Structures are given as C-alpha cells and as structure tokens.
Amino acid sequence: MSRLKLGYAPTRRFVFSAEDAFRYKVMIKEKIESFGLDIDIVDLEGLNQEGLLYDDHINADLIADRFKQEKVDAVFFPHCNFGTEDTVARVGKALGKPVLLWGPRDEAPLEDGMRLRDTQCGLFATGKILRRFNVPFTYVTNSRVNDPVFERGFTNFVAAANVVRKFRSLRILQIGPRPASFWTMMCNEGELLERFGIEIHPITLVDIQRASQKIEKGSSSELAEAIDYIKAKLDWSEVTEADVRRIAALKVAMKQYALNTGSTAIAIQCWSSLQDAMGIMPCLANAILTDEQIPVTCETDIHGAITSVMVQAATLNQHPTFFADLTVRHPENPNGELLFHCGNFPVSLTVEDKPKLRKHFLFDDHSPGTHEGEIKGGDMTLARFDGDHGEYQLFLGKARGIQGPYTRGSYVWVEVNDWPLWEEKLVKGPYVHHSVGIHANAIPALYEACNYIPGLTPDAVDPTEREIQAWLRGAGL
C-alpha cells in the first residue's frame, strides 16, 4: 500500500515574531512525526530560508508546484502566528486536496503588553477566506501542541484524507452480473462515474474460470503459497486436496485480475453460476483477499465494495474489513443483531485457531469453499455507502460483540444502542441488508471524509452527528 503524502505548509505573518513562528514550525513538525502515523511529510524547506509560507518571500504558485510535483494527498496549514490567509487559500484552491487548519494556542502577552503571535485571530481570517475560495477544510480547535485534542484532530484528519484519496481512485473489479433475483444489488454505474469518478471494470465468470483453470494446472509460487496458507490456517478435513487447490487457484486468479486492472476491491457473483461452472464456492478466496487488503463483496455488491475500501482506508489500512448480512435479531437481547455471511469473513478475525473449510450448507450439490466460524467481538464500526434517485448517503454506527447462539457460516452477534432505530433507518433507505464492519472506530474519519466528497451525506445513527463533532473538539479527553 502506498503511503499518504501530507503537504506541510506552516504559515506566519510579517507583523508578528518571525523567530517565534520558526520555533513553532519545528516544534509542530516534530510533534506530528511523534504520532507514529505511516505517512510521508513534504515540507517547504529550500523554498526560502525559513521554510514558512509568508507573502514577502514565497508565493502560492511555488508552494502549489512543489506539492503537485510531490503528489501530496492533503495539506496541513499550521498557523505559527497570525498567518497569511490569502496565500493559504490560493494554495488550497490550486491543489483541490483536503485541507487541515489549526494553530497552537497563544501564550499570555509579554510584560510590556505585546503579543508574539495572535494565532487564533489569524485562524478566523483564514477560515473566512477559504470559504470565499470555496475550499472545504477541516478545523481542529485552537490548542497547545501537546494537547490531546490536537493529536486526535490531526490523526483523524489524516485518516479522513486517506479515505478521500482511496475514494477518488476507486476502481471495482466486477466478476459477473448481479444475481437475477437480487434486485437490491442494482447500482447506477454511469452515475457513479459521473458523480464520484468511480470506475467499474467488468469481467465474466468465464474469464475468471479460464484464468483459475490455467493457474490450477500450473505450478506457480503464488498458487503454492495460497495452498500452504489454506492448509496451515484452516481445518480442511471435510474437503479434498483437489478442492483446496481449486480454491487457491481462484484466489490467485482474482488477485491477479485486480492488480492487472488497477482495482482496489472486487464484487463477485458468488452464487449460483460460479459453483455450477467451477465446482467450488468463492467464500474462502474472498476471505483471504480481504485479509490481504483487497476487499471482496458477495452478490456483486458494488456499493458494498465501495464501502469496504472507505472503511479500510479510515483506519489507515491497519485492520481488515468484513462484509456481512444484517440477518436476524438476537433471540433475547432487544438491541442484538446477527452479522453473517456464508463464509467470507477474514480468517485472521476468527475465534478458533483453525476454523473449518467446509461445503456450502444451502445448496443441494454442497460445493466446497465456505470458511465457517465465529469471529471476535469487541468494539466495531458498521457502515454502508448507498443511494438511489441520485442521492447518496453513508450510514455510520458503532456496535459491540456479544454472546449469541451458534449458527452456520461466518458470523458475529453484536449489540447496538437502539436496534429499532437502526432497523427503521436501514429499511427506509437508501440502504440494503449488507453492511461492512471493522474492529476499530472509523466513524469520525468517515464522517470527516464526506466533507470532501460532494454529493455524499453522512448518516450517523450512533454516535450522532453532534456527538461526533463534540468528540472531534475534545469531548471525553
């Protein structure tokens, strides 16, 4: 995975202390480097003697050119004193990338009554001019460099910027059309391209069948590695050696197609034509690829694949997603729900040391390929990108794993704050029965990312929008 590149453009204004601004430039960069985020920082060093944005010696074109050449994904404008609002706005406009606005809280005036920075005042000015330039931006509360609210806001911005960069480069590998009876999986391919720049690369089941058969007959290292993984990680006693080889070949073929087409996610027609043609289910292949950061969604769910990439990106790709049906209510807990699919949840999430590789439990021919077992609980985010009638929303909610009865397939029982409210929102739309889960709090980053995706509205059920905003301002610290 490529690392996010952050443009670092600290700014000052000539009427305030240049020495103090330089000191804060260094201090702030050292601080964000200490957060341990997997990012590259592109600064202004070499463009002038100070490495600061100010209108006397450096202009917007020079800064924008550097950031464009370095292909930055977002820009941070820390105001080391009042700052130069017009140059900040011009750079932000020229780049069209997510913008973070923040400045360190001012100290008390000096004994003679003079003030060194007036940073907060400058933030008011820059915020207004960014609006004049129609530049969307993220704001973190004016706080000291060592305040936890700064770390929280900065980290969340980086995660949101990662969502935006992944969203803007989305290409989904579509393997087969949606199953005929799954009307809920309809999507508007043209509108996704026109509205969001999302590309769909379709191939047929015959294409993937031929590629898999060629790999299955060969002796590539990729095939051997996939076979070894399956045998090491799963109990495959209920299937044959030939089944394992065929499932591994499908996994390799899907990954090769994704890489060769520049696709970041896959949506596959997982039943029932594929098992008729190949004699296997793709569930385990889907699970392995999702663990490898190429999320795969079932039933040709394009919107689910989009959601998966966004949710994964919101954790800076540190956690795998899982793609689930919202299935049945808990038999005893009024706020409990079963998250399930036939056997596609990542192997790394399973509770058992060696979950079972089995034959499918719903079909008469019992094709092998389902990876079954309960996955771990804990705190998680559930999300869904969806839309109809030209309007798109991003459902956001938090859940917690709970105990529940055994069931077949991949599953986890969860509890939410108010399931009847969730159910009403999901039924009344524009959503369907599919959701994407991740064992992390991805909600604030996904919420913030919508600020940079015109036409996508966040729909937060728990926490609410007001609670997310309060959290970003430091609630709970």
Short mmCIF file of C-alpha atoms in Angstrom, two decimals:
data_model
loop_
_atom_site.label_atom_id
_atom_site.label_comp_id
_atom_site.label_asym_id
_atom_site.label_seq_id
_atom_site.Cartn_x
_atom_site.Cartn_y
_atom_site.Cartn_z
CA MET A 1 0.00 0.00 0.00
CA SER A 2 1.33 3.45 -0.91
CA ARG A 3 1.73 5.87 1.98
CA LEU A 4 -0.31 9.02 2.25
CA LYS A 5 1.67 12.18 1.45
CA LEU A 6 0.94 15.23 3.56
CA GLY A 7 1.94 18.71 2.48
CA TYR A 8 3.29 20.66 5.46
CA ALA A 9 2.91 24.41 4.93
CA PRO A 10 3.39 26.31 8.19
CA THR A 11 2.49 29.97 7.83
CA ARG A 12 3.33 33.29 9.53
CA ARG A 13 2.60 36.98 9.03
CA PHE A 14 5.27 39.66 8.83
CA VAL A 15 3.95 41.88 11.62
CA PHE A 16 4.45 39.19 14.28
CA SER A 17 7.54 37.44 15.62
CA ALA A 18 9.34 35.56 12.84
CA GLU A 19 11.60 33.88 15.40
CA ASP A 20 8.66 32.53 17.40
CA ALA A 21 6.92 31.32 14.21
CA PHE A 22 10.06 29.43 13.16
CA ARG A 23 10.28 27.84 16.60
CA TYR A 24 6.70 26.62 16.32
CA LYS A 25 7.26 25.37 12.77
CA VAL A 26 9.93 22.99 14.07
CA MET A 27 8.01 22.07 17.21
CA ILE A 28 4.80 21.19 15.34
CA LYS A 29 6.55 19.04 12.76
CA GLU A 30 8.41 17.13 15.47
CA LYS A 31 5.13 16.59 17.26
CA ILE A 32 3.21 15.17 14.28
CA GLU A 33 6.17 12.92 13.46
CA SER A 34 5.94 11.55 17.01
CA PHE A 35 2.37 10.35 16.45
CA GLY A 36 3.71 7.30 14.61
CA LEU A 37 1.44 7.58 11.59
CA ASP A 38 2.53 5.79 8.42
CA ILE A 39 2.71 8.92 6.25
CA ASP A 40 5.27 10.94 4.29
CA ILE A 41 5.60 14.67 5.03
CA VAL A 42 6.51 17.13 2.28
CA ASP A 43 7.59 20.50 3.69
CA LEU A 44 8.67 23.89 2.30
CA GLU A 45 12.36 23.61 3.13
CA GLY A 46 14.57 25.08 0.43
CA LEU A 47 11.93 27.39 -0.99
CA ASN A 48 13.17 30.12 1.34
CA GLN A 49 15.43 30.46 4.36
CA GLU A 50 12.63 29.79 6.85
CA GLY A 51 10.58 27.01 5.25
CA LEU A 52 7.47 29.03 6.08
CA LEU A 53 4.58 30.32 4.00
CA TYR A 54 4.59 34.13 4.05
CA ASP A 55 3.86 36.61 1.31
CA ASP A 56 7.15 38.56 1.39
CA HIS A 57 9.41 35.83 0.04
CA ILE A 58 7.29 32.97 -1.26
CA ASN A 59 4.10 32.80 -3.24
CA ALA A 60 1.28 30.38 -3.77
CA ASP A 61 2.46 29.14 -7.17
CA LEU A 62 5.84 27.95 -5.85
CA ILE A 63 4.22 26.08 -2.98
CA ALA A 64 1.47 24.58 -5.12
CA ASP A 65 4.03 23.46 -7.72
CA ARG A 66 6.12 21.66 -5.10
CA PHE A 67 3.11 19.90 -3.64
CA LYS A 68 1.84 18.94 -7.09
CA GLN A 69 5.23 17.54 -8.11
CA GLU A 70 5.36 15.54 -4.89
CA LYS A 71 1.74 14.40 -5.45
CA VAL A 72 0.58 15.21 -1.94
CA ASP A 73 -2.81 13.84 -0.86
CA ALA A 74 -3.64 16.53 1.71
CA VAL A 75 -2.23 19.79 3.10
CA PHE A 76 -1.73 21.00 6.66
CA PHE A 77 -1.50 24.77 7.24
CA PRO A 78 -0.43 25.23 10.88
CA HIS A 79 -0.63 28.91 11.76
CA CYS A 80 2.60 29.60 13.61
CA ASN A 81 1.35 33.11 14.20
CA PHE A 82 -1.48 35.08 12.52
CA GLY A 83 -0.52 33.58 9.14
CA THR A 84 -1.05 34.72 5.56
CA GLU A 85 -4.64 33.85 4.76
CA ASP A 86 -4.71 34.76 1.06
CA THR A 87 -1.69 32.60 0.17
CA VAL A 88 -3.08 29.70 2.19
CA ALA A 89 -6.36 29.96 0.30
CA ARG A 90 -4.66 30.14 -3.10
CA VAL A 91 -2.59 27.03 -2.40
CA GLY A 92 -5.62 25.16 -1.10
CA LYS A 93 -7.63 26.12 -4.17
CA ALA A 94 -4.86 25.17 -6.59
CA LEU A 95 -4.41 21.70 -5.10
CA GLY A 96 -8.01 20.61 -4.56
CA LYS A 97 -6.94 18.29 -1.72
CA PRO A 98 -8.21 18.00 1.86
CA VAL A 99 -7.01 20.93 3.96
CA LEU A 100 -6.31 20.99 7.71
CA LEU A 101 -6.46 24.33 9.52
CA TRP A 102 -5.09 24.63 13.06
CA GLY A 103 -2.82 26.79 15.13
CA PRO A 104 -1.16 26.50 18.56
CA ARG A 105 -2.84 28.37 21.38
CA ASP A 106 -1.23 31.72 22.24
CA GLU A 107 0.71 32.35 25.42
CA ALA A 108 0.00 35.27 27.71
CA PRO A 109 1.09 38.73 26.47
CA LEU A 110 4.63 39.80 27.35
CA GLU A 111 5.28 42.05 30.36
CA ASP A 112 5.24 45.10 28.09
CA GLY A 113 1.81 44.08 26.77
CA MET A 114 2.99 42.93 23.33
CA ARG A 115 1.77 39.67 21.84
CA LEU A 116 4.04 37.42 19.75
CA ARG A 117 1.58 35.53 17.54
CA ASP A 118 -2.20 36.23 17.64
CA THR A 119 -2.70 32.77 16.10
CA GLN A 120 -6.38 32.41 16.95
CA CYS A 121 -7.20 35.71 15.25
CA GLY A 122 -5.44 34.53 12.10
CA LEU A 123 -7.44 31.28 12.11
CA PHE A 124 -10.65 33.30 11.98
CA ALA A 125 -9.31 35.20 8.98
CA THR A 126 -8.09 32.13 7.07
CA GLY A 127 -11.32 30.23 7.68
CA LYS A 128 -13.30 33.05 6.07
CA ILE A 129 -11.04 33.30 3.01
CA LEU A 130 -11.05 29.55 2.49
CA ARG A 131 -14.83 29.82 2.32
CA ARG A 132 -14.53 32.67 -0.19
CA PHE A 133 -12.33 30.43 -2.33
CA ASN A 134 -14.79 27.53 -1.97
CA VAL A 135 -12.11 25.36 -0.37
CA PRO A 136 -13.54 22.77 2.04
CA PHE A 137 -11.37 22.35 5.10
CA THR A 138 -11.09 20.60 8.44
CA TYR A 139 -10.60 22.63 11.59
CA VAL A 140 -9.04 21.47 14.85
CA THR A 141 -9.69 23.54 17.98
CA ASN A 142 -7.01 26.13 18.77
CA SER A 143 -4.98 24.20 21.34
CA ARG A 144 -1.46 23.71 22.58
CA VAL A 145 0.95 21.47 20.69
CA ASN A 146 0.91 18.84 23.44
CA ASP A 147 -2.85 18.88 23.98
CA PRO A 148 -4.57 15.54 23.20
CA VAL A 149 -7.21 17.38 21.19
CA PHE A 150 -4.57 18.32 18.62
CA GLU A 151 -3.35 14.75 18.28
CA ARG A 152 -6.92 13.47 17.97
CA GLY A 153 -7.87 16.03 15.36
CA PHE A 154 -4.68 15.65 13.33
CA THR A 155 -4.84 11.85 13.35
CA ASN A 156 -8.49 11.86 12.34
CA PHE A 157 -7.78 14.29 9.50
CA VAL A 158 -5.04 12.05 8.14
CA ALA A 159 -7.42 9.08 8.25
CA ALA A 160 -10.16 11.10 6.53
CA ALA A 161 -7.71 12.24 3.85
CA ASN A 162 -6.78 8.60 3.28
CA VAL A 163 -10.47 7.77 2.74
CA VAL A 164 -10.74 10.61 0.24
CA ARG A 165 -7.66 9.57 -1.75
CA LYS A 166 -8.83 5.95 -1.91
CA PHE A 167 -12.35 7.01 -2.84
CA ARG A 168 -11.12 9.30 -5.63
CA SER A 169 -9.12 6.47 -7.22
CA LEU A 170 -11.74 3.73 -6.84
CA ARG A 171 -11.95 1.04 -9.46
CA ILE A 172 -14.04 -2.04 -8.70
CA LEU A 173 -13.39 -5.36 -10.42
CA GLN A 174 -16.87 -6.75 -11.14
CA ILE A 175 -16.86 -10.52 -11.70
CA GLY A 176 -20.18 -11.40 -13.29
CA PRO A 177 -23.51 -9.54 -13.21
CA ARG A 178 -25.63 -9.35 -10.10
CA PRO A 179 -27.71 -12.48 -9.43
CA ALA A 180 -31.04 -12.08 -11.21
CA SER A 181 -33.12 -12.30 -8.04
CA PHE A 182 -31.02 -9.74 -6.13
CA TRP A 183 -32.69 -6.51 -7.20
CA THR A 184 -31.23 -4.81 -4.13
CA MET A 185 -27.78 -5.07 -5.73
CA MET A 186 -28.71 -2.74 -8.60
CA CYS A 187 -26.37 0.22 -8.99
CA ASN A 188 -26.03 3.08 -11.45
CA GLU A 189 -22.59 2.58 -13.00
CA GLY A 190 -22.81 5.71 -15.12
CA GLU A 191 -23.83 7.86 -12.20
CA LEU A 192 -21.02 6.50 -10.01
CA LEU A 193 -18.56 7.56 -12.71
CA GLU A 194 -20.15 10.93 -13.39
CA ARG A 195 -20.74 11.86 -9.76
CA PHE A 196 -17.73 10.37 -8.00
CA GLY A 197 -15.26 9.23 -10.66
CA ILE A 198 -15.69 5.59 -9.56
CA GLU A 199 -14.84 3.11 -12.31
CA ILE A 200 -16.20 -0.41 -12.73
CA HIS A 201 -14.11 -2.98 -14.60
CA PRO A 202 -16.42 -5.88 -15.53
CA ILE A 203 -15.33 -9.38 -16.48
CA THR A 204 -17.41 -12.51 -16.95
CA LEU A 205 -17.48 -15.70 -14.94
CA VAL A 206 -15.99 -17.41 -17.99
CA ASP A 207 -12.98 -15.08 -17.77
CA ILE A 208 -12.31 -15.94 -14.13
CA GLN A 209 -12.99 -19.63 -14.77
CA ARG A 210 -10.41 -19.80 -17.55
CA ALA A 211 -7.82 -17.88 -15.53
CA SER A 212 -8.36 -20.11 -12.50
CA GLN A 213 -8.10 -23.32 -14.52
CA LYS A 214 -4.83 -22.19 -16.08
CA ILE A 215 -3.38 -21.38 -12.66
CA GLU A 216 -4.70 -24.64 -11.19
CA LYS A 217 -2.87 -26.68 -13.84
CA GLY A 218 0.38 -24.78 -13.30
CA SER A 219 2.97 -24.72 -10.56
CA SER A 220 3.38 -21.04 -9.73
CA SER A 221 4.77 -19.87 -6.42
CA GLU A 222 1.60 -17.83 -5.87
CA LEU A 223 -0.51 -20.99 -6.10
CA ALA A 224 1.79 -22.92 -3.79
CA GLU A 225 1.70 -20.08 -1.26
CA ALA A 226 -2.11 -19.95 -1.32
CA ILE A 227 -2.36 -23.73 -0.86
CA ASP A 228 0.08 -23.65 2.05
CA TYR A 229 -1.89 -20.82 3.67
CA ILE A 230 -5.17 -22.72 3.47
CA LYS A 231 -3.67 -25.90 4.89
CA ALA A 232 -1.88 -24.07 7.68
CA LYS A 233 -4.73 -21.78 8.77
CA LEU A 234 -7.83 -23.94 8.31
CA ASP A 235 -9.19 -27.36 9.17
CA TRP A 236 -9.71 -28.72 5.65
CA SER A 237 -10.54 -32.28 6.62
CA GLU A 238 -14.05 -32.07 5.12
CA VAL A 239 -12.80 -31.25 1.60
CA THR A 240 -10.33 -32.82 -0.81
CA GLU A 241 -6.81 -31.85 -1.86
CA ALA A 242 -8.23 -31.00 -5.29
CA ASP A 243 -10.78 -28.67 -3.68
CA VAL A 244 -8.03 -26.81 -1.79
CA ARG A 245 -6.01 -26.42 -4.98
CA ARG A 246 -9.01 -25.11 -6.91
CA ILE A 247 -9.96 -22.61 -4.21
CA ALA A 248 -6.35 -21.42 -4.04
CA ALA A 249 -6.25 -21.05 -7.83
CA LEU A 250 -9.40 -18.92 -7.75
CA LYS A 251 -7.88 -16.69 -5.08
CA VAL A 252 -4.72 -16.20 -7.16
CA ALA A 253 -6.72 -15.51 -10.34
CA MET A 254 -8.89 -12.90 -8.61
CA LYS A 255 -5.86 -11.14 -7.16
CA GLN A 256 -4.05 -11.11 -10.50
CA TYR A 257 -7.09 -9.63 -12.23
CA ALA A 258 -7.39 -6.95 -9.52
CA LEU A 259 -3.72 -5.98 -9.76
CA ASN A 260 -3.64 -6.04 -13.57
CA THR A 261 -6.73 -3.83 -13.83
CA GLY A 262 -5.72 -1.44 -11.05
CA SER A 263 -8.76 -2.44 -8.99
CA THR A 264 -8.80 -1.82 -5.25
CA ALA A 265 -11.80 -4.03 -4.48
CA ILE A 266 -13.80 -6.85 -6.04
CA ALA A 267 -17.53 -7.56 -6.29
CA ILE A 268 -18.26 -11.13 -7.36
CA GLN A 269 -21.39 -13.04 -8.36
CA CYS A 270 -20.71 -15.68 -5.74
CA TRP A 271 -23.75 -17.85 -6.47
CA SER A 272 -25.02 -19.89 -8.05
CA SER A 273 -23.46 -19.96 -11.54
CA LEU A 274 -19.86 -19.98 -10.26
CA GLN A 275 -20.16 -23.25 -8.34
CA ASP A 276 -22.01 -24.83 -11.28
CA ALA A 277 -19.10 -23.90 -13.55
CA MET A 278 -16.16 -24.49 -11.20
CA GLY A 279 -17.46 -26.84 -8.52
CA ILE A 280 -16.44 -24.55 -5.64
CA MET A 281 -17.70 -21.57 -3.70
CA PRO A 282 -15.53 -18.41 -3.66
CA CYS A 283 -16.14 -17.59 0.03
CA LEU A 284 -12.70 -18.57 1.36
CA ALA A 285 -10.95 -16.92 -1.60
CA ASN A 286 -12.92 -13.77 -0.77
CA ALA A 287 -11.85 -14.03 2.87
CA ILE A 288 -8.15 -14.41 2.10
CA LEU A 289 -8.13 -11.49 -0.32
CA THR A 290 -9.98 -9.28 2.16
CA ASP A 291 -7.31 -10.11 4.72
CA GLU A 292 -4.75 -9.01 2.12
CA GLN A 293 -6.38 -5.56 1.84
CA ILE A 294 -8.25 -6.34 -1.39
CA PRO A 295 -11.81 -6.49 -0.01
CA VAL A 296 -14.24 -8.74 -1.86
CA THR A 297 -18.02 -8.38 -1.61
CA CYS A 298 -20.61 -11.02 -2.38
CA GLU A 299 -23.58 -10.98 -4.76
CA THR A 300 -21.88 -8.39 -6.99
CA ASP A 301 -22.49 -5.66 -4.41
CA ILE A 302 -20.71 -2.67 -5.96
CA HIS A 303 -21.82 -0.27 -3.24
CA GLY A 304 -20.58 -2.76 -0.66
CA ALA A 305 -17.17 -2.83 -2.34
CA ILE A 306 -17.03 0.97 -2.26
CA THR A 307 -17.92 0.91 1.44
CA SER A 308 -15.21 -1.67 2.14
CA VAL A 309 -12.46 0.47 0.62
CA MET A 310 -13.62 3.56 2.51
CA VAL A 311 -13.85 1.78 5.86
CA GLN A 312 -10.47 0.11 5.40
CA ALA A 313 -8.88 3.44 4.48
CA ALA A 314 -10.38 5.12 7.56
CA THR A 315 -8.06 3.02 9.75
CA LEU A 316 -5.06 3.75 7.50
CA ASN A 317 -5.38 0.14 6.31
CA GLN A 318 -4.43 -1.22 9.74
CA HIS A 319 -7.44 -3.53 10.07
CA PRO A 320 -9.32 -5.87 7.71
CA THR A 321 -12.99 -5.32 6.99
CA PHE A 322 -15.70 -7.96 6.98
CA PHE A 323 -18.74 -7.95 4.68
CA ALA A 324 -21.95 -9.08 6.37
CA ASP A 325 -25.66 -9.59 6.03
CA LEU A 326 -27.80 -7.94 8.68
CA THR A 327 -29.70 -11.13 9.27
CA VAL A 328 -31.85 -11.75 12.37
CA ARG A 329 -32.43 -10.18 15.76
CA HIS A 330 -30.89 -11.72 18.84
CA PRO A 331 -33.34 -14.16 20.47
CA GLU A 332 -33.03 -12.45 23.87
CA ASN A 333 -31.29 -9.07 23.50
CA PRO A 334 -33.68 -6.44 22.01
CA ASN A 335 -30.69 -4.48 20.67
CA GLY A 336 -28.80 -7.53 19.38
CA GLU A 337 -28.34 -8.50 15.73
CA LEU A 338 -26.61 -11.27 13.80
CA LEU A 339 -23.93 -10.24 11.30
CA PHE A 340 -23.49 -13.20 8.95
CA HIS A 341 -22.36 -14.39 5.57
CA CYS A 342 -21.84 -17.83 4.11
CA GLY A 343 -18.10 -17.98 4.78
CA ASN A 344 -16.26 -14.88 3.66
CA PHE A 345 -15.08 -13.15 6.86
CA PRO A 346 -11.27 -12.78 7.10
CA VAL A 347 -9.52 -15.79 8.59
CA SER A 348 -7.49 -13.52 10.87
CA LEU A 349 -10.66 -12.48 12.70
CA THR A 350 -11.87 -15.95 13.66
CA VAL A 351 -12.13 -17.06 17.28
CA GLU A 352 -10.99 -20.62 16.56
CA ASP A 353 -7.32 -21.32 15.90
CA LYS A 354 -8.28 -23.38 12.84
CA PRO A 355 -11.74 -22.59 11.51
CA LYS A 356 -13.36 -25.16 9.24
CA LEU A 357 -13.18 -25.16 5.46
CA ARG A 358 -16.47 -26.78 4.56
CA LYS A 359 -19.01 -27.48 1.84
CA HIS A 360 -21.78 -24.96 1.46
CA PHE A 361 -24.78 -25.64 3.67
CA LEU A 362 -27.51 -24.06 1.50
CA PHE A 363 -27.09 -25.88 -1.82
CA ASP A 364 -28.06 -29.38 -2.87
CA ASP A 365 -24.68 -30.01 -4.53
CA HIS A 366 -22.81 -28.82 -1.39
CA SER A 367 -19.93 -27.14 -3.22
CA PRO A 368 -16.84 -26.68 -1.02
CA GLY A 369 -15.26 -23.32 -0.31
CA THR A 370 -17.02 -21.79 2.71
CA HIS A 371 -14.86 -20.73 5.63
CA GLU A 372 -17.03 -21.06 8.69
CA GLY A 373 -16.74 -19.87 12.25
CA GLU A 374 -17.44 -17.08 14.71
CA ILE A 375 -15.22 -14.02 14.59
CA LYS A 376 -14.04 -11.97 17.52
CA GLY A 377 -16.27 -9.36 19.12
CA GLY A 378 -15.20 -6.15 20.78
CA ASP A 379 -15.93 -2.62 19.57
CA MET A 380 -16.51 -2.16 15.87
CA THR A 381 -17.82 0.22 13.24
CA LEU A 382 -20.62 -0.71 10.83
CA ALA A 383 -21.03 1.33 7.65
CA ARG A 384 -22.83 1.34 4.31
CA PHE A 385 -22.40 3.56 1.22
CA ASP A 386 -25.63 3.52 -0.75
CA GLY A 387 -28.02 5.63 -2.75
CA ASP A 388 -30.98 5.88 -5.07
CA HIS A 389 -32.75 8.59 -7.04
CA GLY A 390 -29.40 10.37 -7.44
CA GLU A 391 -28.82 10.84 -3.70
CA TYR A 392 -26.05 9.03 -1.81
CA GLN A 393 -25.53 8.57 1.91
CA LEU A 394 -23.03 6.90 4.21
CA PHE A 395 -24.63 5.05 7.13
CA LEU A 396 -22.43 5.06 10.24
CA GLY A 397 -22.92 3.28 13.54
CA LYS A 398 -20.97 1.59 16.30
CA ALA A 399 -21.56 -1.91 17.66
CA ARG A 400 -20.12 -4.25 20.26
CA GLY A 401 -19.74 -8.00 20.03
CA ILE A 402 -21.90 -10.10 22.37
CA GLN A 403 -22.61 -13.77 23.05
CA GLY A 404 -25.23 -15.48 20.92
CA PRO A 405 -26.28 -18.90 19.65
CA TYR A 406 -24.23 -20.91 17.19
CA THR A 407 -25.07 -20.61 13.51
CA ARG A 408 -23.51 -21.76 10.26
CA GLY A 409 -21.24 -19.60 8.09
CA SER A 410 -19.10 -16.66 9.20
CA TYR A 411 -20.81 -14.73 11.95
CA VAL A 412 -20.73 -12.47 14.99
CA TRP A 413 -23.56 -11.29 17.24
CA VAL A 414 -23.50 -7.58 18.06
CA GLU A 415 -25.35 -5.12 20.26
CA VAL A 416 -26.15 -1.54 19.22
CA ASN A 417 -27.63 1.37 21.16
CA ASP A 418 -31.16 1.23 19.71
CA TRP A 419 -31.80 -1.55 17.19
CA PRO A 420 -35.39 -0.46 16.34
CA LEU A 421 -33.98 2.93 15.29
CA TRP A 422 -31.27 1.23 13.21
CA GLU A 423 -33.80 -1.09 11.63
CA GLU A 424 -36.10 1.76 10.65
CA LYS A 425 -33.23 3.74 9.12
CA LEU A 426 -31.98 0.72 7.19
CA VAL A 427 -35.40 -0.35 5.90
CA LYS A 428 -36.50 3.14 4.89
CA GLY A 429 -33.28 3.55 3.00
CA PRO A 430 -31.46 4.05 0.82
CA TYR A 431 -29.76 1.00 2.33
CA VAL A 432 -29.94 -2.77 1.88
CA HIS A 433 -29.25 -5.82 4.04
CA HIS A 434 -25.46 -5.63 3.56
CA SER A 435 -23.02 -3.76 5.79
CA VAL A 436 -19.26 -3.52 6.24
CA GLY A 437 -17.72 -3.98 9.66
CA ILE A 438 -14.29 -3.25 11.07
CA HIS A 439 -12.83 -3.68 14.56
CA ALA A 440 -11.94 -0.01 15.01
CA ASN A 441 -13.58 3.36 15.49
CA ALA A 442 -13.67 4.53 11.88
CA ILE A 443 -16.72 6.76 12.27
CA PRO A 444 -15.13 10.22 12.85
CA ALA A 445 -12.76 9.77 9.89
CA LEU A 446 -15.55 8.59 7.58
CA TYR A 447 -17.74 11.45 8.75
CA GLU A 448 -14.98 14.00 8.06
CA ALA A 449 -14.20 12.45 4.66
CA CYS A 450 -17.72 13.25 3.47
CA ASN A 451 -16.76 16.93 3.77
CA TYR A 452 -14.52 16.40 0.72
CA ILE A 453 -16.85 14.18 -1.33
CA PRO A 454 -19.55 16.35 -2.93
CA GLY A 455 -22.83 14.51 -3.19
CA LEU A 456 -22.21 12.14 -0.27
CA THR A 457 -24.03 12.85 3.00
CA PRO A 458 -23.01 11.22 6.29
CA ASP A 459 -25.89 9.49 8.07
CA ALA A 460 -24.69 8.86 11.61
CA VAL A 461 -27.02 6.89 13.89
CA ASP A 462 -24.65 6.26 16.82
CA PRO A 463 -22.83 8.40 17.66
CA THR A 464 -24.96 11.23 16.31
CA GLU A 465 -23.52 13.99 14.17
CA ARG A 466 -23.49 16.33 17.17
CA GLU A 467 -21.65 13.73 19.27
CA ILE A 468 -19.04 13.18 16.54
CA GLN A 469 -18.40 16.90 16.32
CA ALA A 470 -18.10 17.15 20.12
CA TRP A 471 -15.63 14.24 20.10
CA LEU A 472 -13.50 15.99 17.49
CA ARG A 473 -13.46 19.12 19.68
CA GLY A 474 -12.06 17.04 22.54
CA ALA A 475 -15.06 15.60 24.40
CA GLY A 476 -14.03 12.76 26.68
CA LEU A 477 -10.37 13.77 26.92
#
